[in-house]
Coordinates of C-alpha atoms in Angstrom, one line a residue:
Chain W
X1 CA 0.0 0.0 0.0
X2 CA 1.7 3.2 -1.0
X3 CA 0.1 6.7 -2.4
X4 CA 1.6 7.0 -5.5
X5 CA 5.3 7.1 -6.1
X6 CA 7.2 9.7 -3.7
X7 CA 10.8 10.3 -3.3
X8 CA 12.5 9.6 -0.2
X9 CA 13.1 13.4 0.4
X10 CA 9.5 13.9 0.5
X11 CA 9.5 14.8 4.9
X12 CA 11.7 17.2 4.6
X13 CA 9.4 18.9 1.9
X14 CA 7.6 19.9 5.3
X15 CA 10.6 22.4 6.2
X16 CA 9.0 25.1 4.3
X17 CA 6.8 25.7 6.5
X18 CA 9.8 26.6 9.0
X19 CA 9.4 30.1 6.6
X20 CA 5.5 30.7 6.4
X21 CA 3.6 32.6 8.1
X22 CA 1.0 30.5 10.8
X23 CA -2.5 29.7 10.1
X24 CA -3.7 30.2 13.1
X25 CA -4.9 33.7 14.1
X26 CA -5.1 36.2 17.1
X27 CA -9.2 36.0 16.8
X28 CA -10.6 39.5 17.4
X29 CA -7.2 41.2 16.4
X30 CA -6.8 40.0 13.0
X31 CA -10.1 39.1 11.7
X32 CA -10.8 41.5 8.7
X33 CA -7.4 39.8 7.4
X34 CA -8.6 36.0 8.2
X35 CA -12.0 36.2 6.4
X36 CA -12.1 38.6 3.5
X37 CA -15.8 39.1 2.7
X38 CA -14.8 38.4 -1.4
X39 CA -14.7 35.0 0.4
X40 CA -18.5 34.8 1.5
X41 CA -21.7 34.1 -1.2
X42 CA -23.0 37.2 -2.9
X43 CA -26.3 36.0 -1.2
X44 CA -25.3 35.2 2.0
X45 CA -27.8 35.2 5.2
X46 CA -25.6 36.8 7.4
X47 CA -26.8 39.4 10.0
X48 CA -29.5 41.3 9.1
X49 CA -29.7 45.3 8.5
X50 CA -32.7 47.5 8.2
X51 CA -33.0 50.5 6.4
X52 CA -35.1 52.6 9.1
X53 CA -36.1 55.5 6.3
X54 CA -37.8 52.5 4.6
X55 CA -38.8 50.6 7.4
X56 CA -42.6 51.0 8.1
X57 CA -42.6 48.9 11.4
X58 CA -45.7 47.2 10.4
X59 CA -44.6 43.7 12.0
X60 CA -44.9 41.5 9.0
X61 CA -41.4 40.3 9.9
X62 CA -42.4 39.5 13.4
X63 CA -45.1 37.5 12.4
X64 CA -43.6 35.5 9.7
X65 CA -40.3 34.2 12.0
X66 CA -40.4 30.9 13.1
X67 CA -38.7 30.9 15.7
X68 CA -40.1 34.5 17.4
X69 CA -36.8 36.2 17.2
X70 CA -38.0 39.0 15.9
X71 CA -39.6 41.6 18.3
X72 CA -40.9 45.2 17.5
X73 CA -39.8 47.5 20.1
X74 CA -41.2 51.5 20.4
X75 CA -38.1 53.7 19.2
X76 CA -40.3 57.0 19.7
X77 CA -43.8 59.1 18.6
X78 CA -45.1 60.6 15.3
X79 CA -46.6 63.5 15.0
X80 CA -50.2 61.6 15.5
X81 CA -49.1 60.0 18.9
X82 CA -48.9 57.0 17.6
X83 CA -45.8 54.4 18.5
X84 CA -43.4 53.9 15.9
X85 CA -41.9 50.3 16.3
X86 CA -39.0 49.4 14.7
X87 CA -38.1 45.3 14.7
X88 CA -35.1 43.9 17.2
X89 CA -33.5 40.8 16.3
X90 CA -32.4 38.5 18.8
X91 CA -29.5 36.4 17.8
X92 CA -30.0 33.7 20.1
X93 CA -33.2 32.5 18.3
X94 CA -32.4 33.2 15.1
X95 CA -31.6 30.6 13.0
X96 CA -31.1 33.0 9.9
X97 CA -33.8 31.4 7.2
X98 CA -34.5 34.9 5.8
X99 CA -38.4 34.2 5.9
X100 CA -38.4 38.3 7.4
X101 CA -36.4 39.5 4.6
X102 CA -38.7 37.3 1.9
X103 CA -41.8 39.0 3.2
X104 CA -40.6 42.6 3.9
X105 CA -43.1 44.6 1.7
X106 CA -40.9 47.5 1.6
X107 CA -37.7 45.5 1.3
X108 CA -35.9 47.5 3.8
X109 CA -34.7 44.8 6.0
X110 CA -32.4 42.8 4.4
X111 CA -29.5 40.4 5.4
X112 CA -26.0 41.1 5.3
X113 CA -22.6 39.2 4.5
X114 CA -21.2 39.8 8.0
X115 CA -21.8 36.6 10.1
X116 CA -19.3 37.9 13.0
X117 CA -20.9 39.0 15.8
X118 CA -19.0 40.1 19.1
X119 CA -20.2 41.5 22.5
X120 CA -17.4 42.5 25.0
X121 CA -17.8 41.7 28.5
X122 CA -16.8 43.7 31.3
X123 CA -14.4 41.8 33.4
X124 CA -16.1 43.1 36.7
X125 CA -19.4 41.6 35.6
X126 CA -20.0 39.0 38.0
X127 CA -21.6 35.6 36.3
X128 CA -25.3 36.6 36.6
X129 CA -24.6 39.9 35.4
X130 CA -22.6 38.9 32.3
X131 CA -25.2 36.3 31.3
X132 CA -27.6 39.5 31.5
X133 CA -25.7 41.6 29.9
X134 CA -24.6 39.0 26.5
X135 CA -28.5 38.7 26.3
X136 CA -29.3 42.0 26.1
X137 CA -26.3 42.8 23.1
X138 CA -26.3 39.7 21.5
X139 CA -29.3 41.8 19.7
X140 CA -29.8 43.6 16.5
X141 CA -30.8 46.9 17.5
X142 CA -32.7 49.6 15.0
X143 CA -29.9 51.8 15.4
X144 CA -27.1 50.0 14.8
X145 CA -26.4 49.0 10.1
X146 CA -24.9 47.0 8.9
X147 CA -25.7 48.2 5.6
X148 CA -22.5 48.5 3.3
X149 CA -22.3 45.0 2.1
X150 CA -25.9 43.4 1.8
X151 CA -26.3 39.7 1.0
X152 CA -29.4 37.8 0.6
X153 CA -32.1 40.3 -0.2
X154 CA -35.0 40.4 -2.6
X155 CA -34.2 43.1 -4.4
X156 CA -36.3 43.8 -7.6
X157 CA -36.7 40.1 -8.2
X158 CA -40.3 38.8 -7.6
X159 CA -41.2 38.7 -4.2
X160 CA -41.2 35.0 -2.7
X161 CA -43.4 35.4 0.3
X162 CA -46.4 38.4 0.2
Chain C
X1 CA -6.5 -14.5 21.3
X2 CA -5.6 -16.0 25.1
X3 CA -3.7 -12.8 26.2
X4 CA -5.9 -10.2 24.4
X5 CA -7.4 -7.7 26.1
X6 CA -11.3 -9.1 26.0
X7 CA -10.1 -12.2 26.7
X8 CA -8.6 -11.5 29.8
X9 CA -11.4 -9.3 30.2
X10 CA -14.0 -11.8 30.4
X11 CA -12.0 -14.1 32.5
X12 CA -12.0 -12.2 35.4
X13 CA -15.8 -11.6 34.8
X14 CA -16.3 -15.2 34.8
X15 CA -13.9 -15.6 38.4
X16 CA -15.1 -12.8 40.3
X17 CA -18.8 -13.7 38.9
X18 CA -19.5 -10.0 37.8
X19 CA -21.9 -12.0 35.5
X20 CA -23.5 -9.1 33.9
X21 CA -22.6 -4.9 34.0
X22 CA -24.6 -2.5 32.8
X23 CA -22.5 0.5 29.8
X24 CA -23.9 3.0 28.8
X25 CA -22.8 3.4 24.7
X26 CA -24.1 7.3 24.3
X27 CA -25.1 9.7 24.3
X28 CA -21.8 11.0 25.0
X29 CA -19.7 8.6 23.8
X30 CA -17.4 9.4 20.8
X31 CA -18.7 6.3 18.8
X32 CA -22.1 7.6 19.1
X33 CA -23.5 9.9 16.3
X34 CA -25.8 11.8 18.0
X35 CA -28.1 12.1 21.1
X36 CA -29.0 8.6 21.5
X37 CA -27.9 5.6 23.0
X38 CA -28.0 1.9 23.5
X39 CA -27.6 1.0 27.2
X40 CA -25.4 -2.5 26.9
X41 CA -26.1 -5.3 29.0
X42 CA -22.6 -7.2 29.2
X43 CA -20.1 -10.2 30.1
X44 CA -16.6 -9.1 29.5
X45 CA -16.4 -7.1 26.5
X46 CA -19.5 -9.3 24.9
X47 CA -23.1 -7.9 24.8
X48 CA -25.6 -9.5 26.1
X49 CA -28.5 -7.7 25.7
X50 CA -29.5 -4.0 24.2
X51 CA -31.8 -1.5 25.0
X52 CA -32.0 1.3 23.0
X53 CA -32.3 5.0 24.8
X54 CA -33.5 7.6 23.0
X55 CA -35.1 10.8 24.0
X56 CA -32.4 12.9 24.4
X57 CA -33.3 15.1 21.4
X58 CA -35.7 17.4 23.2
X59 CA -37.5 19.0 20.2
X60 CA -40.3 17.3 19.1
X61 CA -40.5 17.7 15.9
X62 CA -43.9 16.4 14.5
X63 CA -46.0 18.0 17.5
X64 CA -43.9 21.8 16.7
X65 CA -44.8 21.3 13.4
X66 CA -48.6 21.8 14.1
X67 CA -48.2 24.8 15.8
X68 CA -46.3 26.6 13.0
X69 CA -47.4 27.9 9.5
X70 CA -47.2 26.0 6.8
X71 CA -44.0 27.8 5.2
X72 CA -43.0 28.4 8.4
X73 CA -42.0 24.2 9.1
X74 CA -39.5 24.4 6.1
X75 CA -37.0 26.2 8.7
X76 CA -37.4 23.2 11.1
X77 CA -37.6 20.0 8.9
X78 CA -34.0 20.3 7.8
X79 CA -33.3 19.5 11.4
X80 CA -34.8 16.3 11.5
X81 CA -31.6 15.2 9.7
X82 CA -28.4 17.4 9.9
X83 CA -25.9 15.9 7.4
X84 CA -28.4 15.2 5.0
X85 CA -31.0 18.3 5.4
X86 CA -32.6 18.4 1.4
X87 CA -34.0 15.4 1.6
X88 CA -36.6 16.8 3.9
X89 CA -37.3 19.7 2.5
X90 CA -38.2 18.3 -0.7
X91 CA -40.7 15.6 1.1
X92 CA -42.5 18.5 2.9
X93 CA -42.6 20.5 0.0
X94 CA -43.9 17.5 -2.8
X95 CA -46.6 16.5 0.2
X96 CA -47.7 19.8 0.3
X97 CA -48.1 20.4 -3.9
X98 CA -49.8 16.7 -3.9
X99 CA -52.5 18.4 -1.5
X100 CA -53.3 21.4 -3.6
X101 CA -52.5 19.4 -6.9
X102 CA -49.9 21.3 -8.6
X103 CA -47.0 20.6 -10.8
X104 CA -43.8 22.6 -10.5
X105 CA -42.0 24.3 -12.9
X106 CA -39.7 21.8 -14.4
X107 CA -36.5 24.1 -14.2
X108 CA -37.4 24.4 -10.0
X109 CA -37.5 20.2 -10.4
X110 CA -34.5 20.1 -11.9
X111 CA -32.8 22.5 -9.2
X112 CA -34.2 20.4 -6.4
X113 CA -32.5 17.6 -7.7
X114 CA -29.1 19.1 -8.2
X115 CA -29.1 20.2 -4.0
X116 CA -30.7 16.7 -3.1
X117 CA -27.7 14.8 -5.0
X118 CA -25.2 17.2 -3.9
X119 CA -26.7 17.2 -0.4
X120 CA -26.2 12.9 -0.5
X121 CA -22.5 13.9 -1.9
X122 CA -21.6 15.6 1.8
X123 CA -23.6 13.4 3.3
X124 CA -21.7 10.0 1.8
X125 CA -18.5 12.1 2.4
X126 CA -20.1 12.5 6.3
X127 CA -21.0 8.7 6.3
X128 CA -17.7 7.1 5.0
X129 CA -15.6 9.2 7.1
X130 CA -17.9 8.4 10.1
X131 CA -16.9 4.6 9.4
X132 CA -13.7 5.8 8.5
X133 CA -13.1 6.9 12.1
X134 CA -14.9 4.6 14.0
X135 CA -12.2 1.8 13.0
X136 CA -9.6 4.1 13.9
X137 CA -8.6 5.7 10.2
X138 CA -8.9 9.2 10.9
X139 CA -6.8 10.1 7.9
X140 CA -9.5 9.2 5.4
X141 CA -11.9 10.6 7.7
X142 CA -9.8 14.2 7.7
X143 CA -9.9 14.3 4.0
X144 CA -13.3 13.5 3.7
X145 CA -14.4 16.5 6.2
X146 CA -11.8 18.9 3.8
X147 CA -13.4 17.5 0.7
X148 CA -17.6 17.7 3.0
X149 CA -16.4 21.3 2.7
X150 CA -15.6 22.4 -0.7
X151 CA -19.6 21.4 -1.4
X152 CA -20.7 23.1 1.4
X153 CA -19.5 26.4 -0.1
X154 CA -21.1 25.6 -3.6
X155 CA -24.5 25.3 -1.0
X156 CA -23.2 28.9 0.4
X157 CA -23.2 29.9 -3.6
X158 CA -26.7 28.7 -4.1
X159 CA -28.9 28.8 -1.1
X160 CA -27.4 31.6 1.0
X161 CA -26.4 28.6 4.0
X162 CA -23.6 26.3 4.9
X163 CA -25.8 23.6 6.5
X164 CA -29.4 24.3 6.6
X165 CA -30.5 25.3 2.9
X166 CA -33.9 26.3 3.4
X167 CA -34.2 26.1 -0.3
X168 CA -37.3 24.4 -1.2
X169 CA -40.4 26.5 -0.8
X170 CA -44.0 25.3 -1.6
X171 CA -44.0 25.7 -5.8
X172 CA -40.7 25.7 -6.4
X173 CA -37.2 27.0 -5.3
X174 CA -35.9 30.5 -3.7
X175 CA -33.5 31.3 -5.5
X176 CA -31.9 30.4 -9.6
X177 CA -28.5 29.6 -9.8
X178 CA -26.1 32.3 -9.1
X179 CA -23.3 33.3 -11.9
X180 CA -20.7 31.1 -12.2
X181 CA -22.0 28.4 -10.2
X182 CA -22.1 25.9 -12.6
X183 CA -18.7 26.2 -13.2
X184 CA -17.6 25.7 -9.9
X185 CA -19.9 22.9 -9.7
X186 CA -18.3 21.0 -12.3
X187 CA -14.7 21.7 -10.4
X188 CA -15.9 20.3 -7.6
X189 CA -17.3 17.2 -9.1
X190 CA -13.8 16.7 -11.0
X191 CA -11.8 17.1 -8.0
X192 CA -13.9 14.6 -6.1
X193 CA -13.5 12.0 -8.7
X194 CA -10.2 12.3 -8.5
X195 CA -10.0 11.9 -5.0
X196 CA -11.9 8.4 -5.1
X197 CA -8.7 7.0 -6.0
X198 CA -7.0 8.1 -3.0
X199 CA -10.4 7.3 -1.3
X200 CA -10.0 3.7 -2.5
X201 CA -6.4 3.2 -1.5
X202 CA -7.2 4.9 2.5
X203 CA -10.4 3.2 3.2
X204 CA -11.7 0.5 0.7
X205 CA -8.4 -1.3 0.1
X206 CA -7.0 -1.2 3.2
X207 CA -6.7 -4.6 4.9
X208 CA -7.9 -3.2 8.5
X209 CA -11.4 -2.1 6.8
X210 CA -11.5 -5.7 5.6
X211 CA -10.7 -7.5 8.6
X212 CA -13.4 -5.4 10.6
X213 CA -15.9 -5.4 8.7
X214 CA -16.3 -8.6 6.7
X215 CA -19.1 -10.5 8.1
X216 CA -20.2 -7.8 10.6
X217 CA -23.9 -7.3 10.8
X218 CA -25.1 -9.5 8.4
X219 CA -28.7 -8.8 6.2
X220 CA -29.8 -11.5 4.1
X221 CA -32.0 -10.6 1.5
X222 CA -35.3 -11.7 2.7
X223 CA -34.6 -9.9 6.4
X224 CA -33.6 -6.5 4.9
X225 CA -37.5 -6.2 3.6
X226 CA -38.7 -7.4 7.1
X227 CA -37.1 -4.7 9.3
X228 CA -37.9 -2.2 6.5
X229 CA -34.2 -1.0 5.6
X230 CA -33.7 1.4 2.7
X231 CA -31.6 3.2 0.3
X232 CA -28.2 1.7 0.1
X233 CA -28.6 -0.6 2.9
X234 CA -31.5 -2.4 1.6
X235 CA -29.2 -2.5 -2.3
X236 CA -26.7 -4.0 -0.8
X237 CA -28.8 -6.9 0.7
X238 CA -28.9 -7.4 -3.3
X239 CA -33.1 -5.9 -3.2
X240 CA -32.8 -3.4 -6.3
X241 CA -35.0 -1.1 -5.1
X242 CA -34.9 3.1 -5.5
X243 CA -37.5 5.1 -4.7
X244 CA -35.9 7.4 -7.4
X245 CA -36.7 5.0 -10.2
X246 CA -39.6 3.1 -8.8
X247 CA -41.4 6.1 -7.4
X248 CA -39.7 9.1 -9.1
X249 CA -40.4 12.9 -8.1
X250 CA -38.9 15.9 -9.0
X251 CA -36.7 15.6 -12.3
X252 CA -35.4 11.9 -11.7
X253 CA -38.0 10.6 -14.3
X254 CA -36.2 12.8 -16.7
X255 CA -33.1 11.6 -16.1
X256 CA -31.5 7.9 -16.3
X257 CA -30.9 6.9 -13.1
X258 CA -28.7 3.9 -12.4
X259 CA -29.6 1.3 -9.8
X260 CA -26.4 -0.4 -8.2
X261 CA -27.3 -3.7 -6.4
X262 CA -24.7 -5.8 -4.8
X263 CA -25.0 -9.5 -3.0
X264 CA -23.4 -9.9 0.2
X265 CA -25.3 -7.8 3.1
X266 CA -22.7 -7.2 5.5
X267 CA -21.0 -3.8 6.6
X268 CA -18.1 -4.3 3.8
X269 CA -21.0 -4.7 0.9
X270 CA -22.8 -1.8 2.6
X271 CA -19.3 0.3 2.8
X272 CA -18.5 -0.5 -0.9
X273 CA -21.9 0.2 -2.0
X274 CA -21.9 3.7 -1.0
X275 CA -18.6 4.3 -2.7
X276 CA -20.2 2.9 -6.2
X277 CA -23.0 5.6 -5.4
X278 CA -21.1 7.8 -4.4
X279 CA -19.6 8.0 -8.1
X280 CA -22.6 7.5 -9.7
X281 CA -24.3 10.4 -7.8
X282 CA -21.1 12.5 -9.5
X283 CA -22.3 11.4 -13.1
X284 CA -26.1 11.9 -12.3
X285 CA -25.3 15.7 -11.4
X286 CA -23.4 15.9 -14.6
X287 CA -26.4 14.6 -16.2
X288 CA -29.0 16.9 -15.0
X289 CA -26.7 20.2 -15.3
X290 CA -26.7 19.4 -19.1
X291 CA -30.3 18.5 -19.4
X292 CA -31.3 21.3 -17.1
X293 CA -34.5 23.4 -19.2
X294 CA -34.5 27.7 -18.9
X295 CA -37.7 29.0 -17.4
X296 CA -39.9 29.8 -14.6
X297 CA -38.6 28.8 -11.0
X298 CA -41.3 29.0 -9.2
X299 CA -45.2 28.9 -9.6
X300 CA -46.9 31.9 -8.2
X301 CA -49.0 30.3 -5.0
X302 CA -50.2 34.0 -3.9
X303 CA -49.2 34.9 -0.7
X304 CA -47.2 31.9 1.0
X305 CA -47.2 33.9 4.6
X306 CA -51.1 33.1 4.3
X307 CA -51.4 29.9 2.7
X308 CA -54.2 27.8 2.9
X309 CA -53.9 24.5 1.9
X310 CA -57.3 22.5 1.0
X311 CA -58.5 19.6 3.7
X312 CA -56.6 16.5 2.2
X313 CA -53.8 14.1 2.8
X314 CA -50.8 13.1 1.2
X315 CA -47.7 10.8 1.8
X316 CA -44.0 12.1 0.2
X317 CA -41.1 10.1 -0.3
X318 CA -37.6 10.9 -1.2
X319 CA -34.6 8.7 -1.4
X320 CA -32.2 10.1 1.0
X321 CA -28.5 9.2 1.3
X322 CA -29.6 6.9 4.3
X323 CA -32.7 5.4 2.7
X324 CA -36.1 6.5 2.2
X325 CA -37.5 9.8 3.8
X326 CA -41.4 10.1 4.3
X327 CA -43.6 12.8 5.1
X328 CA -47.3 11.9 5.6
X329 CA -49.1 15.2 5.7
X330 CA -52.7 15.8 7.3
X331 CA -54.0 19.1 6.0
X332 CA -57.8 20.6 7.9
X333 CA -57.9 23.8 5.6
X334 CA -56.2 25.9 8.1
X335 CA -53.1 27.9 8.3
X336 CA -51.6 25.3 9.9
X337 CA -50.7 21.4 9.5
X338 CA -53.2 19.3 11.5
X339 CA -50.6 16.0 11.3
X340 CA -47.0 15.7 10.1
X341 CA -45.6 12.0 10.3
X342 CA -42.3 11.6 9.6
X343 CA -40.9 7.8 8.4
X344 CA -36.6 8.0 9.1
X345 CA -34.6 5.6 7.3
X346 CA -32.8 4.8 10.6
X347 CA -35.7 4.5 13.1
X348 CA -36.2 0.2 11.4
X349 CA -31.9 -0.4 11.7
X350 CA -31.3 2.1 15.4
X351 CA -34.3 0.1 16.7
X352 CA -35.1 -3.1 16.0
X353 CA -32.0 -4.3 14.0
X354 CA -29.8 -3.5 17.2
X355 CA -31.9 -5.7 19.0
X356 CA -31.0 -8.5 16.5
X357 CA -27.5 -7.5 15.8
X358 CA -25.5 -6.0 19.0
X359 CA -26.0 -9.1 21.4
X360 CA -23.2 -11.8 20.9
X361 CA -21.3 -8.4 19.4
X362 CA -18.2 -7.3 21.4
X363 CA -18.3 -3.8 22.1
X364 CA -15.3 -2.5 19.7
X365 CA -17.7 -3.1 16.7
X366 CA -20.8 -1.6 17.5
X367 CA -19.7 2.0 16.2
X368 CA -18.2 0.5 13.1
X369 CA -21.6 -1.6 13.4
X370 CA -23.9 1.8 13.3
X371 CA -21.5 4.0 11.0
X372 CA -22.2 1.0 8.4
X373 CA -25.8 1.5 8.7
X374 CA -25.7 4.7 8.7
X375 CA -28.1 5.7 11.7
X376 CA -28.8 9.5 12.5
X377 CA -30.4 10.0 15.9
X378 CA -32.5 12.6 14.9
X379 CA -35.1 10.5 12.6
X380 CA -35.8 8.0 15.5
X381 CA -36.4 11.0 18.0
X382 CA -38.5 13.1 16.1

């Protein structure tokens, strides 16, 4: 049993990689250099990001989401008193099926080709706090876009769901 | 054999007359393949009696699924089986066009079959590395996960996901083929074909695979039909039956699909048989990206976040990489199912096999015993 014919030199072909650089990576340091987006599917179903001028908060995505991740929260008034709810996504429920972004009927949310998502702790957190405190940012909030480098999105292509 | 281990092992059993102890194979044992287990009655290192354990998969899928929409469930079938996800999407999605009696366009056919075969590619890379490892050749079982990969990032290309596509909808497909993917398709497919050699010479020449696993869990012919094996387990009992040729659905009747049989019934002929598919699922993908039509992807059902399907019932099977997949689907009018049954192509070998098989077994061979059968966990706890 032998894989093909090799020469008896062939181990020390391994001494190259005395002179590359490692693999292995510093993970929050060197990230942008480890995974270049050109890498990731032009219609990926990364993180989502919602365009809020667009967005008209009326909850479709919310109702659609299997998995209730999706959860309008009040951001503020219009001028008739009424609530204007922009949607929250909470990344610990969502298994990123893009069902919300199929059925958007203003196709303002969308989903992204970022799939990195870090939350720093504070190292004076005690355990019960931290817990807390990774639930509450391991969120999508309406302020925060992600919006320079969209992935799966419907687009002007017919609409799949509504 | 006098000084080996399970010898010895047993001897002192029989002295000290520790007649029987209680093991518990799973679920976290590294020869397990999921969250299930046999708890293993035995003498030495020979079983005596098994009893499977399931229940450790806590989602429950057929009761979830009648509390969801309809398109809703298509994000939560995929689960029922994780290295071979298509499968079930396609069997939902078939049951549910048999209730309100339409026919898809033929281009979304043809796109269903391209992810179900490439989705039995990675799982057949999954299964043979799985057997790979559990007789101790974690080489071939390296290589395997490298090569799992490159077709997971043609599923990237297409669906949008790594693992769980979410690509069938009801009438047809989300998304066509994006640029270049054929291409890249066809790389892939070369550079697996080559790697079959090297395949051949780490796992299905190599004289440790044959001294395990000649003779091991033997299926005659007429016993395959009685437990209800299928897909390659049940061919290589030497039954020629396909579910894609003897019930076909999506584009198979359009293509020629090849039916490999072998005699023999044992975990070798079952190894060996899903090598000879797996290069005949290689040529079949060939064959449908050249026969594949232009047109429509998916048939306009109106709004699918409202869809009402008509009171009615229909039963959906697929041929999965592990045997057949069924969805029997009870529809009341509503928004939602009223009944989802799900038939796994493990549930017949994890079951009631095992109780046949594993006694008189010793306990080195029974993960080698269910890599060759290829049982996922999650079909007999859904």
């Amino acid at each position: 049993m032998s894989l093909g014919d090799k020469s008896v030199y062939s181990p020390l072909t391994n001494l190259k990689n005395l002179f590359k650089k490692p693999i292995t990576v510093k993970y929050p340091k060197e990230i942008l250099k480890v995974f270049p987006k050109d890498g990731v599917s032009p219609i990926y179903r990364g993180l989502h990001t919602n365009d809020l001028n667009k967005c008209i908060g009326c909850g479709m995505c919310q109702r659609i989401c299997p998995f209730d991740a999706i959860e309008m929260k009040v951001i503020g008034e219009n001028e008739q008193g009424r609530a204007i709810k922009k949607p929250v996504v909470d990344y610990g429920r969502c298994s990123f099926c893009g069902f919300c972004v199929d059925v958007c009927p203003t196709n303002s949310l969308k989903m992204s080709r970022h799939y990195i998502y870090k939350v720093k702790t504070v190292k004076s957190m005690s355990a019960k706090e931290e817990v807390e405190h990774i639930k509450q940012k391991f969120k999508l909030m309406p302020d925060e876009s992600l919006g320079d480098d969209i992935g799966y999105n419907t687009g002007k292509a017919k609409k799949i769901l509504g | 054999m006098m000084d080996s281990p399970s010898y010895m092992l047993s001897k002192i059993a029989e002295k000290d007359n520790l007649t029987v102890y209680e093991l518990f194979f799973g679920p976290n044992h590294p020869g397990m393949h999921g969250n299930f287990g046999y708890v293993l009655e035995m003498i030495g290192t020979e079983i005596v009696k098994v009893r499977p354990n399931a229940g450790h998969l806590h989602r429950g899928f057929e009761k979830l699924m009648e509390q969801k929409l309809w398109v809703q469930n298509i994000a939560l079938v995929p689960r029922i089986c994780v290295a071979d996800p298509d499968p079930n999407e396609v069997a939902y999605c078939t049951a549910i066009e048999k209730i309100l009696r339409v026919d898809i366009p033929d281009r979304a056919k043809f796109l269903r079959t391209i992810t179900l075969e490439m989705s039995r590619l990675s799982s057949f890379l999954m299964g043979m590395g799985a057997l790979a490892a559990a007789v101790g050749l974690y080489t071939a079982m390296n290589i395997m996960t490298a090569d799992r990969d490159l077709i997971l990032d043609l599923f990237e290309w297409l669906t949008g996901a790594r693992v769980y596509h979410m690509f069938s909808i009801p009438g047809g497909v989300r998304n066509d083929l994006a640029d270049g993917f054929v291409e890249r398709l066809y790389k892939v497919l070369d550079h697996l074909e080559k790697r079959l050699i090297e395949y051949d010479k780490l796992l299905f020449e190599n004289p440790i695979i044959h001294k395990r696993l000649k003779g091991l869990g033997y299926v005659s012919k007429e016993d395959a039909v009685k437990y209800g094996l299928t897909g390659p387990n049940l061919r290589a009992s030497g039954n020629p039956y396909d579910v894609r040729v003897d019930d076909p659905y999506a584009a198979y009747p359009y293509l020629d699909v090849r039916v490999i049989t072998q005699e023999g019934g044992d975990a070798l002929t079952r190894a060996i048989q899903i090598r000879l598919e797996f290069e005949e699922t290689i040529n079949l993908i060939r064959r449908a990206l050249k026969t594949m039509p232009e047109g429509e992807i998916r048939l306009n059902l109106g709004n699918l976040s409202a869809l009402k399907v008509p009171k009615g019932e229909a039963y959906a099977k697929v041929e999965s990489s592990k045997g057949e997949f069924g969805y029997y689907v009870v529809s009341d009018g509503g928004m939602k199912p009223y009944r989802v049954a799900v038939r796994g192509p493990s549930l017949p070998a994890g079951l009631l096999l095992a109780q046949k098989h594993l006694p008189k077994m010793k306990i080195d061979d029974v993960a080698a015993w269910m890599a060759s059968l290829a049982i996922c966990p999650p079909d007999i706890d859904k």
